[in-house]
PDB file of C-alpha atoms in Angstrom:
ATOM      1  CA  UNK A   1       3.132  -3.822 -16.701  1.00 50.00           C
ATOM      2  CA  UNK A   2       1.094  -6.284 -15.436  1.00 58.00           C
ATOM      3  CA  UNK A   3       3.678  -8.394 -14.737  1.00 59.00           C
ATOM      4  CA  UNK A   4       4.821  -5.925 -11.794  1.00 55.00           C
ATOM      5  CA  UNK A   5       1.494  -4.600 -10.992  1.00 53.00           C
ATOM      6  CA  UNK A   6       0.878  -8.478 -10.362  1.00 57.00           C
ATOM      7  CA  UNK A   7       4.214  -8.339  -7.970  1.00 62.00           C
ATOM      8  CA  UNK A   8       2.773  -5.331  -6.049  1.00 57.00           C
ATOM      9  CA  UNK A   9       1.600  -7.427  -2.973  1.00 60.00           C
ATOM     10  CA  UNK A  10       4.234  -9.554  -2.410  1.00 68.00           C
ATOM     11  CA  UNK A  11       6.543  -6.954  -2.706  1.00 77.00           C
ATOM     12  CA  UNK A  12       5.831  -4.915   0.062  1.00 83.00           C
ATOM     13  CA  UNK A  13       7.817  -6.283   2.696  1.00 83.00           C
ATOM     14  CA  UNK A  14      10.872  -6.365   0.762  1.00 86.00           C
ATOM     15  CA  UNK A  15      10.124  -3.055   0.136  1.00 87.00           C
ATOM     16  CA  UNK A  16       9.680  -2.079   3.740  1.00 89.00           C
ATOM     17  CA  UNK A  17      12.850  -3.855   4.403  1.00 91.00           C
ATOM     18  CA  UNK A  18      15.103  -2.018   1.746  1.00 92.00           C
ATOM     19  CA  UNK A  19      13.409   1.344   3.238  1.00 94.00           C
ATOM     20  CA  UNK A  20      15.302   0.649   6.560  1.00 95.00           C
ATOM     21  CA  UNK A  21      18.150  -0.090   5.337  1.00 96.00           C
ATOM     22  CA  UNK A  22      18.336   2.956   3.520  1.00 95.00           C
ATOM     23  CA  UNK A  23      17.098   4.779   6.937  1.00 95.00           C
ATOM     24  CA  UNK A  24      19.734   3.130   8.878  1.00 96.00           C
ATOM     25  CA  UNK A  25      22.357   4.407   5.878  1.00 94.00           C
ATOM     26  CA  UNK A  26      21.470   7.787   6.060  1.00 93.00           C
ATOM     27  CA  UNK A  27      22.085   7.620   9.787  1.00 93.00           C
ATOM     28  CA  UNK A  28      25.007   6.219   9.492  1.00 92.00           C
ATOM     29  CA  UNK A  29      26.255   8.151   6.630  1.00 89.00           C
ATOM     30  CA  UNK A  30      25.551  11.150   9.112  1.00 88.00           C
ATOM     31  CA  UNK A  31      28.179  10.207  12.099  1.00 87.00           C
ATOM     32  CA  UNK A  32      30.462   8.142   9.804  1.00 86.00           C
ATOM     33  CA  UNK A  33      31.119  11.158   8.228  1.00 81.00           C
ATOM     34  CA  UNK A  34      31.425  13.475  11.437  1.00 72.00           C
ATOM     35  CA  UNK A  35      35.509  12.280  12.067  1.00 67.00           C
ATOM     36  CA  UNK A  36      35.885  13.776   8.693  1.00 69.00           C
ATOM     37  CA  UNK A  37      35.419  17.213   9.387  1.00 66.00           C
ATOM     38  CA  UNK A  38      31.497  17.292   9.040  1.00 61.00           C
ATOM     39  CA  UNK A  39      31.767  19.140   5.955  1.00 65.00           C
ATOM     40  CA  UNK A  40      29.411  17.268   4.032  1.00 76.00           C
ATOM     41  CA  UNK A  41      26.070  17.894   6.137  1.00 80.00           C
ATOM     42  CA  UNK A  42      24.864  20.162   3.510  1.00 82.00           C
ATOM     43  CA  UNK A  43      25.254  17.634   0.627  1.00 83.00           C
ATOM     44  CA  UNK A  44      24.323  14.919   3.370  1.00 86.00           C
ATOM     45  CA  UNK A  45      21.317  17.059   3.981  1.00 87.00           C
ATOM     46  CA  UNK A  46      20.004  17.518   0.454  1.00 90.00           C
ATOM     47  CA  UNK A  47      20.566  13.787  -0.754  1.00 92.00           C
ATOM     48  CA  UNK A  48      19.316  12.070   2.557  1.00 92.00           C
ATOM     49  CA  UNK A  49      16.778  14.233   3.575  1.00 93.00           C
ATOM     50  CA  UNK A  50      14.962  15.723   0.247  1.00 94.00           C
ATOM     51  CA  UNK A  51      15.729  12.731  -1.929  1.00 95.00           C
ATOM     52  CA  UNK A  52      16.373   9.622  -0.434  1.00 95.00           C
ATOM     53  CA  UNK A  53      14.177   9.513   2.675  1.00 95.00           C
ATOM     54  CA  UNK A  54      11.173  10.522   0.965  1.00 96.00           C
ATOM     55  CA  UNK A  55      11.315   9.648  -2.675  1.00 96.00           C
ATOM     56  CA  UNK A  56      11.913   5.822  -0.649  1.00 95.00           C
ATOM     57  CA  UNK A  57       8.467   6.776   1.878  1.00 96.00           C
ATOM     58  CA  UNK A  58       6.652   7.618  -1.659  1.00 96.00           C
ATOM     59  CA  UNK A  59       7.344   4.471  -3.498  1.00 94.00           C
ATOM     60  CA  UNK A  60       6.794   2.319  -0.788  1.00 94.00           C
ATOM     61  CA  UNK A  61       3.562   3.514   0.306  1.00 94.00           C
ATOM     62  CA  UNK A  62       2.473   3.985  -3.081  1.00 93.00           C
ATOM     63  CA  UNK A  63       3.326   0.016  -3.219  1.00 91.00           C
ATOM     64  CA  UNK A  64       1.233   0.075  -0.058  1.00 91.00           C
ATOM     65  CA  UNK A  65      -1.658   1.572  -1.038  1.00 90.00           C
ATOM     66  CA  UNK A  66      -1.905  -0.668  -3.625  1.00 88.00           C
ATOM     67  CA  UNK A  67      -2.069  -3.746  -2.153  1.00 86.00           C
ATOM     68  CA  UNK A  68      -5.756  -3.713  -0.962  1.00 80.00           C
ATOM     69  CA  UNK A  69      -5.345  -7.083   0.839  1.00 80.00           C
ATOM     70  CA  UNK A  70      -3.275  -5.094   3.825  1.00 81.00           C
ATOM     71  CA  UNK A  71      -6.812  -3.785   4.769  1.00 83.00           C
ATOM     72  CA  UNK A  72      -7.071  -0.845   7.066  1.00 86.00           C
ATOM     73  CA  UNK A  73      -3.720  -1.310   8.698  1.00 86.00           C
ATOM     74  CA  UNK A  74      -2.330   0.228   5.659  1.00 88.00           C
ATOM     75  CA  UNK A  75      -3.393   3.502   6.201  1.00 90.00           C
ATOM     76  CA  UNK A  76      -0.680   4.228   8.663  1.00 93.00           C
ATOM     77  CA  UNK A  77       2.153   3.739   5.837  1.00 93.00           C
ATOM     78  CA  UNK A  78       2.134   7.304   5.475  1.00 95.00           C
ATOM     79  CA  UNK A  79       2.299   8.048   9.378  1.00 96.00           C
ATOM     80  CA  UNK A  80       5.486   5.648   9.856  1.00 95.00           C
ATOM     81  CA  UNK A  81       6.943   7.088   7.193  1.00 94.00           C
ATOM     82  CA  UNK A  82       6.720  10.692   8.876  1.00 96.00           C
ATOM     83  CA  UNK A  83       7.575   8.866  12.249  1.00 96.00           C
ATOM     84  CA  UNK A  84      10.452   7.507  10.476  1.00 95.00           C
ATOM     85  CA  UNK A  85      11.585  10.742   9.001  1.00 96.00           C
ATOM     86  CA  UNK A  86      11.403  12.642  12.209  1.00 95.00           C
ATOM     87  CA  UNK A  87      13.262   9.633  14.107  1.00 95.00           C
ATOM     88  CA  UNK A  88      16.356  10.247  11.603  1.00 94.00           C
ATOM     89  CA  UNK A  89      16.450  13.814  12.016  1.00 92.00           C
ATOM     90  CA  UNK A  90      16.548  13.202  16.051  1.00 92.00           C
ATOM     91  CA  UNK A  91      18.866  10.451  15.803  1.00 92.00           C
ATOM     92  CA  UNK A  92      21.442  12.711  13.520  1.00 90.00           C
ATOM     93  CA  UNK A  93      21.240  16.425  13.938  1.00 87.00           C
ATOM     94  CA  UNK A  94      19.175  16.885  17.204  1.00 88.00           C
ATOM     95  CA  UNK A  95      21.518  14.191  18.756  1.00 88.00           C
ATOM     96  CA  UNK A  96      24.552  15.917  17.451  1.00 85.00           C
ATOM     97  CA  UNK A  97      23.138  19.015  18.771  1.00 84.00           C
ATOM     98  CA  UNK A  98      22.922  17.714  22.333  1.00 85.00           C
ATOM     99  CA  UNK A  99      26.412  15.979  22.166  1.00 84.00           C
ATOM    100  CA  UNK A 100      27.725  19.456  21.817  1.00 80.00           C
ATOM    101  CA  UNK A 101      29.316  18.454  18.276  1.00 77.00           C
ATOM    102  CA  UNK A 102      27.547  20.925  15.873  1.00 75.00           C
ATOM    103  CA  UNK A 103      24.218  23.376  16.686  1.00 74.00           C
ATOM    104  CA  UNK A 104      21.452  22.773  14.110  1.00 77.00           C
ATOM    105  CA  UNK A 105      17.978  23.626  14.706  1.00 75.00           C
ATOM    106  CA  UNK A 106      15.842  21.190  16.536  1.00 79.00           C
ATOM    107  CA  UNK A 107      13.363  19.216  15.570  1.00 86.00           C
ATOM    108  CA  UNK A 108       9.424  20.472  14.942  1.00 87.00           C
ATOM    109  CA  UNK A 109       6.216  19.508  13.481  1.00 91.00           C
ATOM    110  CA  UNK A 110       7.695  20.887  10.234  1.00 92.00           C
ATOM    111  CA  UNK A 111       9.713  18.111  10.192  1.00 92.00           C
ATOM    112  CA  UNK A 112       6.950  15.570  10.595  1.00 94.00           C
ATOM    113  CA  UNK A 113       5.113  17.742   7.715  1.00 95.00           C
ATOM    114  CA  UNK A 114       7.558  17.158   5.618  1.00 94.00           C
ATOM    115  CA  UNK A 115       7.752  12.927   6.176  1.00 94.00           C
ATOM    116  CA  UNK A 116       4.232  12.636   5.747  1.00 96.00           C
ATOM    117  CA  UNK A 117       3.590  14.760   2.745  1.00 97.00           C
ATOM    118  CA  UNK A 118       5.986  12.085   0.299  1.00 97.00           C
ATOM    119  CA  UNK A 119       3.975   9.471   1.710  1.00 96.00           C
ATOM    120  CA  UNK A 120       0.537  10.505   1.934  1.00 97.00           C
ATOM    121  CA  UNK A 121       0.957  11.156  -1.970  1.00 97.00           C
ATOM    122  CA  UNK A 122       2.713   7.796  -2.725  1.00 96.00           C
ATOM    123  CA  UNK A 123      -0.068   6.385  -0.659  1.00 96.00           C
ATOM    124  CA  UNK A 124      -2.895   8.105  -2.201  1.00 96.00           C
ATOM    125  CA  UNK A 125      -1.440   7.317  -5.811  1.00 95.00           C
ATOM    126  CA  UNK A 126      -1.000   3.446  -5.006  1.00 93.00           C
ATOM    127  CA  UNK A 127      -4.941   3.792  -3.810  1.00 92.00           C
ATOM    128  CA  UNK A 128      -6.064   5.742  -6.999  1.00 94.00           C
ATOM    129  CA  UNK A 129      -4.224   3.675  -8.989  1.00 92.00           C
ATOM    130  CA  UNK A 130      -5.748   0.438  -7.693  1.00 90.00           C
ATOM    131  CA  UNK A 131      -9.442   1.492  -7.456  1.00 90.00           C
ATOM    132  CA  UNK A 132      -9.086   2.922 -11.299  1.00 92.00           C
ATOM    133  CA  UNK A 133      -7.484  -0.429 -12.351  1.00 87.00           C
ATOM    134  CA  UNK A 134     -10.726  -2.338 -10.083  1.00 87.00           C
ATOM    135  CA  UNK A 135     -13.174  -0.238 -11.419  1.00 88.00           C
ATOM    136  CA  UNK A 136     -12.174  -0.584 -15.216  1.00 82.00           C
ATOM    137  CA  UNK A 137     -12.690  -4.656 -14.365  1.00 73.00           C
TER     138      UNK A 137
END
C-alpha cells in the first residue's frame, strides 16, 4: 500500500492524461456511433455519462487531493472535472441537437452538478486521506 500511496504524486499527470483520453472516447463513441442508427445513446448514456466520466473525475481528483505538493492550484480538480463533464455533454447531445440529428434536452446547471459532485468527493477523500496518514506521523 505504501508502495502506491508513495506513487500518488507522480502519478497525477498520467492520470490526467488517461482522463482525456477517455473524455475524447466518449465523444467519439457518441458520433461514431450516430451512422449506425443512434440506437445506442441510452446504453452510451448510462456507461459514458454515470460511469465512466465520473467514476474517472473521482479517482483522479482523489489522486489529486492527495498530492499536497500541487498546493492550492489543486483545488480546482473538482471544477475541471465538472467543466469537463458539461463540455462532453455540449460537444455530443447539445451539438447533435443543433445539427438537427436527434432532440435531447439541453444542457443546465444540473449537468455541471452532476460533474462536480464525483469529483468534489474523490477530491475530498484524497485530502482526508492524506491529512489522516500526516497526522498519524
Amino acid at each position: 500500500m505504501r508502495m502506491w500511496l508513495g506513487r500518488a504524486g507522480k502519478a497525477v499527470s498520467t492520470a490526467v492524461v488517461v482522463y482525456l483520453l477517455l473524455w475524447l472516447a466518449c465523444i467519439l463513441w457518441f458520433w461514431m456511433s450516430l451512422p449506425f442508427s443512434g440506437g445506442g445513446i441510452f446504453a452510451y448514456t448510462l456507461i459514458a455519462y454515470y460511469l465512466t466520466l465520473p467514476g474517472a473525475a473521482a479517482i483522479i481528483c482523489a489522486l489529486i487531493g492527495w498530492c499536497a505538493e500541487l498546493g492550492r492550484v489543486r483545488w480546482f480538480a473538482p471544477l475541471a472535472g465538472a467543466l469537463l463533464y458539461v463540455a462532453a455533454l455540449l460537444l455530443t447531445f447539445s451539438l447533435s441537437t443543433a445539427l438537427g440529428i436527434a432532440n435531447i434536452a439541453p444542457v443546465g446547471l444540473a449537468a455541471f452538478l452532476a460533474g462536480l459532485a464525483p469529483g468534489a468527493i474523490g477530491f475530498l477523500c484524497g485530502w482526508l486521506l492524506r491529512r489522516f496518514r500526516d497526522s498519524r506521523r
